[in-house]
C-alpha cells in the first residue's frame, strides 16, 4: 500500500493540469430553467468562460451567459430572458488521471428582462441583481489540451427567482 500511495497522489495532482497549462477557455450550451414569480420557463442558455489555474486543483472561473427568450412563463404571450456574468472559485476533486469532479462558488450579476402585453401594449420590466452562484460538475480529458464537462449550476436572482441549468461543454487549455 505504501508503494501505491505516490502513484495515487501523482494522478490526483495531474488530473486538473494534465498539460501543465494555466489557462482554459470553454463554451457550454445548457438547458436552463428560469423561475419568475412562482412560474417556470425553460430554454437554452449559452455560457462562455475562462479559467485561470492558481494550482492544479484550484482555479478562478469567469464567464458570460445568456438565455434564449423563454415564452409563456407567467401568462400567455409573455417572454423572459437573462444575461449576466459570473466570477467563482473552482476547486477540483480528482477521480483519475483523465478526469475530476469540481465545485464552483462565487457571485453572478444578472439582468433579467421580462415582457408582457396589457391591452395590446407591450410592457417591459428589467431586474438587475448580484447574488451567490454555485455549480458542480465533472470533467474528462479527451485530448491533452481538450476536455469535456457536464455541469449543474444554480444562480439566485432578484426576489426569490433563480436560474438552474444542466449543460455540457468543451474546454480548451493553453
PDB file of C-alpha atoms in Angstrom:
ATOM      1  CA  UNK A   1       0.000   0.000   0.000  1.00  0.00           C
ATOM      2  CA  UNK A   2       2.848   2.437   0.796  1.00  0.00           C
ATOM      3  CA  UNK A   3       4.192   1.977  -2.733  1.00  0.00           C
ATOM      4  CA  UNK A   4       0.772   2.641  -4.281  1.00  0.00           C
ATOM      5  CA  UNK A   5       0.233   5.950  -2.430  1.00  0.00           C
ATOM      6  CA  UNK A   6       2.715   8.055  -4.511  1.00  0.00           C
ATOM      7  CA  UNK A   7       1.062   6.901  -7.749  1.00  0.00           C
ATOM      8  CA  UNK A   8      -2.389   7.825  -6.427  1.00  0.00           C
ATOM      9  CA  UNK A   9      -1.112  11.259  -5.394  1.00  0.00           C
ATOM     10  CA  UNK A  10       0.529  11.744  -8.790  1.00  0.00           C
ATOM     11  CA  UNK A  11      -2.791  11.026 -10.521  1.00  0.00           C
ATOM     12  CA  UNK A  12      -4.613  13.383  -8.150  1.00  0.00           C
ATOM     13  CA  UNK A  13      -2.314  16.318  -8.813  1.00  0.00           C
ATOM     14  CA  UNK A  14      -2.153  15.894 -12.573  1.00  0.00           C
ATOM     15  CA  UNK A  15      -5.820  15.384 -13.448  1.00  0.00           C
ATOM     16  CA  UNK A  16      -6.734  19.075 -13.497  1.00  0.00           C
ATOM     17  CA  UNK A  17      -3.461  20.111 -15.103  1.00  0.00           C
ATOM     18  CA  UNK A  18      -2.591  17.186 -17.349  1.00  0.00           C
ATOM     19  CA  UNK A  19      -0.931  19.545 -19.817  1.00  0.00           C
ATOM     20  CA  UNK A  20       0.756  21.883 -17.286  1.00  0.00           C
ATOM     21  CA  UNK A  21      -1.290  24.813 -18.532  1.00  0.00           C
ATOM     22  CA  UNK A  22      -2.625  27.755 -16.564  1.00  0.00           C
ATOM     23  CA  UNK A  23      -5.321  28.992 -18.959  1.00  0.00           C
ATOM     24  CA  UNK A  24      -8.529  27.386 -20.127  1.00  0.00           C
ATOM     25  CA  UNK A  25     -11.446  28.680 -22.209  1.00  0.00           C
ATOM     26  CA  UNK A  26     -14.775  26.922 -22.593  1.00  0.00           C
ATOM     27  CA  UNK A  27     -18.140  27.034 -24.274  1.00  0.00           C
ATOM     28  CA  UNK A  28     -21.076  25.340 -22.623  1.00  0.00           C
ATOM     29  CA  UNK A  29     -24.590  25.113 -24.053  1.00  0.00           C
ATOM     30  CA  UNK A  30     -27.151  24.284 -21.361  1.00  0.00           C
ATOM     31  CA  UNK A  31     -30.797  23.540 -20.810  1.00  0.00           C
ATOM     32  CA  UNK A  32     -31.958  26.236 -18.364  1.00  0.00           C
ATOM     33  CA  UNK A  33     -34.966  26.643 -16.098  1.00  0.00           C
ATOM     34  CA  UNK A  34     -35.898  30.245 -15.256  1.00  0.00           C
ATOM     35  CA  UNK A  35     -38.231  30.826 -12.283  1.00  0.00           C
ATOM     36  CA  UNK A  36     -40.093  34.147 -12.187  1.00  0.00           C
ATOM     37  CA  UNK A  37     -42.990  34.863  -9.799  1.00  0.00           C
ATOM     38  CA  UNK A  38     -43.581  31.196  -8.886  1.00  0.00           C
ATOM     39  CA  UNK A  39     -43.761  30.221 -12.576  1.00  0.00           C
ATOM     40  CA  UNK A  40     -41.141  28.397 -14.616  1.00  0.00           C
ATOM     41  CA  UNK A  41     -39.932  28.704 -18.176  1.00  0.00           C
ATOM     42  CA  UNK A  42     -37.268  26.653 -19.861  1.00  0.00           C
ATOM     43  CA  UNK A  43     -34.998  27.177 -22.811  1.00  0.00           C
ATOM     44  CA  UNK A  44     -31.418  27.164 -23.979  1.00  0.00           C
ATOM     45  CA  UNK A  45     -28.574  29.001 -22.299  1.00  0.00           C
ATOM     46  CA  UNK A  46     -25.090  29.534 -23.727  1.00  0.00           C
ATOM     47  CA  UNK A  47     -22.119  30.196 -21.498  1.00  0.00           C
ATOM     48  CA  UNK A  48     -18.549  31.083 -22.468  1.00  0.00           C
ATOM     49  CA  UNK A  49     -15.823  31.326 -19.900  1.00  0.00           C
ATOM     50  CA  UNK A  50     -12.203  31.491 -18.881  1.00  0.00           C
ATOM     51  CA  UNK A  51     -10.352  29.676 -16.082  1.00  0.00           C
ATOM     52  CA  UNK A  52      -7.022  30.672 -14.590  1.00  0.00           C
ATOM     53  CA  UNK A  53      -5.395  27.895 -12.549  1.00  0.00           C
ATOM     54  CA  UNK A  54      -3.569  29.058  -9.433  1.00  0.00           C
ATOM     55  CA  UNK A  55      -2.724  25.459  -8.518  1.00  0.00           C
ATOM     56  CA  UNK A  56      -3.509  22.068 -10.067  1.00  0.00           C
ATOM     57  CA  UNK A  57      -6.738  21.819  -8.058  1.00  0.00           C
ATOM     58  CA  UNK A  58      -7.748  25.493  -7.703  1.00  0.00           C
ATOM     59  CA  UNK A  59      -8.862  27.965 -10.390  1.00  0.00           C
ATOM     60  CA  UNK A  60     -10.662  31.263 -10.858  1.00  0.00           C
ATOM     61  CA  UNK A  61     -13.626  30.978 -13.230  1.00  0.00           C
ATOM     62  CA  UNK A  62     -15.026  33.955 -15.168  1.00  0.00           C
ATOM     63  CA  UNK A  63     -17.973  33.515 -17.518  1.00  0.00           C
ATOM     64  CA  UNK A  64     -20.639  35.309 -19.538  1.00  0.00           C
ATOM     65  CA  UNK A  65     -24.019  33.698 -20.190  1.00  0.00           C
ATOM     66  CA  UNK A  66     -27.261  34.452 -21.968  1.00  0.00           C
ATOM     67  CA  UNK A  67     -30.530  32.600 -22.272  1.00  0.00           C
ATOM     68  CA  UNK A  68     -32.812  32.369 -25.249  1.00  0.00           C
ATOM     69  CA  UNK A  69     -36.115  34.176 -24.974  1.00  0.00           C
ATOM     70  CA  UNK A  70     -38.477  31.937 -22.978  1.00  0.00           C
ATOM     71  CA  UNK A  71     -42.191  32.215 -23.765  1.00  0.00           C
ATOM     72  CA  UNK A  72     -45.350  31.853 -21.646  1.00  0.00           C
ATOM     73  CA  UNK A  73     -43.666  31.955 -18.246  1.00  0.00           C
ATOM     74  CA  UNK A  74     -46.265  33.694 -16.078  1.00  0.00           C
ATOM     75  CA  UNK A  75     -49.039  34.484 -18.587  1.00  0.00           C
ATOM     76  CA  UNK A  76     -49.697  33.704 -22.234  1.00  0.00           C
ATOM     77  CA  UNK A  77     -47.621  35.664 -24.745  1.00  0.00           C
ATOM     78  CA  UNK A  78     -45.064  36.885 -22.208  1.00  0.00           C
ATOM     79  CA  UNK A  79     -41.304  36.490 -22.655  1.00  0.00           C
ATOM     80  CA  UNK A  80     -38.279  36.493 -20.384  1.00  0.00           C
ATOM     81  CA  UNK A  81     -34.541  36.286 -20.961  1.00  0.00           C
ATOM     82  CA  UNK A  82     -31.437  36.650 -18.813  1.00  0.00           C
ATOM     83  CA  UNK A  83     -27.874  37.754 -19.458  1.00  0.00           C
ATOM     84  CA  UNK A  84     -25.076  38.001 -16.973  1.00  0.00           C
ATOM     85  CA  UNK A  85     -21.589  37.244 -15.784  1.00  0.00           C
ATOM     86  CA  UNK A  86     -20.124  35.100 -13.021  1.00  0.00           C
ATOM     87  CA  UNK A  87     -16.913  35.032 -11.041  1.00  0.00           C
ATOM     88  CA  UNK A  88     -16.193  31.968  -8.935  1.00  0.00           C
ATOM     89  CA  UNK A  89     -13.529  29.920  -7.201  1.00  0.00           C
ATOM     90  CA  UNK A  90     -13.336  26.476  -8.800  1.00  0.00           C
ATOM     91  CA  UNK A  91     -11.951  23.521  -6.852  1.00  0.00           C
ATOM     92  CA  UNK A  92     -11.186  20.162  -8.463  1.00  0.00           C
ATOM     93  CA  UNK A  93     -11.558  16.779  -6.761  1.00  0.00           C
ATOM     94  CA  UNK A  94      -9.637  14.231  -8.897  1.00  0.00           C
ATOM     95  CA  UNK A  95     -11.115  10.846  -9.861  1.00  0.00           C
ATOM     96  CA  UNK A  96      -8.245   9.658 -12.049  1.00  0.00           C
ATOM     97  CA  UNK A  97      -5.602  10.988 -14.401  1.00  0.00           C
ATOM     98  CA  UNK A  98      -8.292  11.543 -17.043  1.00  0.00           C
ATOM     99  CA  UNK A  99     -10.971  13.328 -15.071  1.00  0.00           C
ATOM    100  CA  UNK A 100     -12.179  15.021 -11.942  1.00  0.00           C
ATOM    101  CA  UNK A 101     -15.210  16.374 -10.139  1.00  0.00           C
ATOM    102  CA  UNK A 102     -15.339  20.080  -9.416  1.00  0.00           C
ATOM    103  CA  UNK A 103     -17.331  22.634  -7.500  1.00  0.00           C
ATOM    104  CA  UNK A 104     -17.677  26.386  -8.059  1.00  0.00           C
ATOM    105  CA  UNK A 105     -18.785  29.040  -5.615  1.00  0.00           C
ATOM    106  CA  UNK A 106     -18.955  32.741  -6.371  1.00  0.00           C
ATOM    107  CA  UNK A 107     -21.154  35.611  -7.496  1.00  0.00           C
ATOM    108  CA  UNK A 108     -23.348  36.176 -10.531  1.00  0.00           C
ATOM    109  CA  UNK A 109     -24.509  39.516 -11.861  1.00  0.00           C
ATOM    110  CA  UNK A 110     -27.689  39.048 -13.877  1.00  0.00           C
ATOM    111  CA  UNK A 111     -30.048  41.229 -15.866  1.00  0.00           C
ATOM    112  CA  UNK A 112     -33.487  39.651 -16.410  1.00  0.00           C
ATOM    113  CA  UNK A 113     -35.784  41.211 -19.000  1.00  0.00           C
ATOM    114  CA  UNK A 114     -39.485  40.369 -18.790  1.00  0.00           C
ATOM    115  CA  UNK A 115     -42.006  41.437 -21.481  1.00  0.00           C
ATOM    116  CA  UNK A 116     -45.782  41.092 -21.325  1.00  0.00           C
ATOM    117  CA  UNK A 117     -48.831  42.568 -23.027  1.00  0.00           C
ATOM    118  CA  UNK A 118     -51.610  44.566 -21.420  1.00  0.00           C
ATOM    119  CA  UNK A 119     -54.409  45.884 -23.666  1.00  0.00           C
ATOM    120  CA  UNK A 120     -52.351  45.410 -26.856  1.00  0.00           C
ATOM    121  CA  UNK A 121     -49.437  47.303 -25.344  1.00  0.00           C
ATOM    122  CA  UNK A 122     -46.100  45.594 -24.705  1.00  0.00           C
ATOM    123  CA  UNK A 123     -44.585  46.421 -21.330  1.00  0.00           C
ATOM    124  CA  UNK A 124     -41.033  45.632 -20.197  1.00  0.00           C
ATOM    125  CA  UNK A 125     -39.607  45.070 -16.763  1.00  0.00           C
ATOM    126  CA  UNK A 126     -35.929  44.654 -16.010  1.00  0.00           C
ATOM    127  CA  UNK A 127     -34.385  43.341 -12.822  1.00  0.00           C
ATOM    128  CA  UNK A 128     -30.678  43.514 -12.108  1.00  0.00           C
ATOM    129  CA  UNK A 129     -29.100  41.620  -9.222  1.00  0.00           C
ATOM    130  CA  UNK A 130     -25.814  40.346  -7.826  1.00  0.00           C
ATOM    131  CA  UNK A 131     -26.293  37.109  -5.882  1.00  0.00           C
ATOM    132  CA  UNK A 132     -24.485  33.867  -4.961  1.00  0.00           C
ATOM    133  CA  UNK A 133     -23.677  31.287  -7.600  1.00  0.00           C
ATOM    134  CA  UNK A 134     -22.897  27.575  -7.172  1.00  0.00           C
ATOM    135  CA  UNK A 135     -22.109  24.822  -9.655  1.00  0.00           C
ATOM    136  CA  UNK A 136     -20.953  21.221  -9.544  1.00  0.00           C
ATOM    137  CA  UNK A 137     -19.683  19.128 -12.406  1.00  0.00           C
ATOM    138  CA  UNK A 138     -17.273  16.634 -13.811  1.00  0.00           C
ATOM    139  CA  UNK A 139     -14.603  16.989 -16.455  1.00  0.00           C
ATOM    140  CA  UNK A 140     -12.982  14.278 -18.606  1.00  0.00           C
ATOM    141  CA  UNK A 141      -9.870  14.637 -20.766  1.00  0.00           C
ATOM    142  CA  UNK A 142     -10.426  13.939 -24.477  1.00  0.00           C
ATOM    143  CA  UNK A 143      -7.034  15.080 -25.809  1.00  0.00           C
ATOM    144  CA  UNK A 144      -4.020  16.544 -23.983  1.00  0.00           C
ATOM    145  CA  UNK A 145      -5.421  20.070 -24.304  1.00  0.00           C
ATOM    146  CA  UNK A 146      -9.159  19.402 -24.746  1.00  0.00           C
ATOM    147  CA  UNK A 147     -11.633  18.185 -22.150  1.00  0.00           C
ATOM    148  CA  UNK A 148     -15.379  17.615 -21.936  1.00  0.00           C
ATOM    149  CA  UNK A 149     -17.518  18.660 -18.972  1.00  0.00           C
ATOM    150  CA  UNK A 150     -21.016  18.126 -17.552  1.00  0.00           C
ATOM    151  CA  UNK A 151     -22.279  20.743 -15.099  1.00  0.00           C
ATOM    152  CA  UNK A 152     -25.264  21.691 -12.957  1.00  0.00           C
ATOM    153  CA  UNK A 153     -25.449  25.334 -11.863  1.00  0.00           C
ATOM    154  CA  UNK A 154     -27.788  27.390  -9.705  1.00  0.00           C
ATOM    155  CA  UNK A 155     -27.949  31.193  -9.791  1.00  0.00           C
ATOM    156  CA  UNK A 156     -30.096  33.255  -7.418  1.00  0.00           C
ATOM    157  CA  UNK A 157     -31.823  36.276  -8.955  1.00  0.00           C
ATOM    158  CA  UNK A 158     -33.797  39.217  -7.585  1.00  0.00           C
ATOM    159  CA  UNK A 159     -36.578  38.294  -5.115  1.00  0.00           C
ATOM    160  CA  UNK A 160     -36.953  34.517  -4.897  1.00  0.00           C
ATOM    161  CA  UNK A 161     -36.298  33.991  -8.607  1.00  0.00           C
ATOM    162  CA  UNK A 162     -33.496  31.787  -9.943  1.00  0.00           C
ATOM    163  CA  UNK A 163     -31.917  30.116 -12.954  1.00  0.00           C
ATOM    164  CA  UNK A 164     -30.838  26.498 -12.792  1.00  0.00           C
ATOM    165  CA  UNK A 165     -29.215  24.708 -15.697  1.00  0.00           C
ATOM    166  CA  UNK A 166     -27.677  21.443 -16.810  1.00  0.00           C
ATOM    167  CA  UNK A 167     -25.084  21.731 -19.528  1.00  0.00           C
ATOM    168  CA  UNK A 168     -22.280  20.003 -21.393  1.00  0.00           C
ATOM    169  CA  UNK A 169     -19.268  21.855 -22.692  1.00  0.00           C
ATOM    170  CA  UNK A 170     -15.850  21.689 -24.291  1.00  0.00           C
ATOM    171  CA  UNK A 171     -12.745  23.144 -22.599  1.00  0.00           C
ATOM    172  CA  UNK A 172      -9.578  24.187 -24.435  1.00  0.00           C
ATOM    173  CA  UNK A 173      -6.356  24.558 -22.445  1.00  0.00           C
ATOM    174  CA  UNK A 174      -3.362  26.641 -23.464  1.00  0.00           C
TER     175      UNK A 174
END
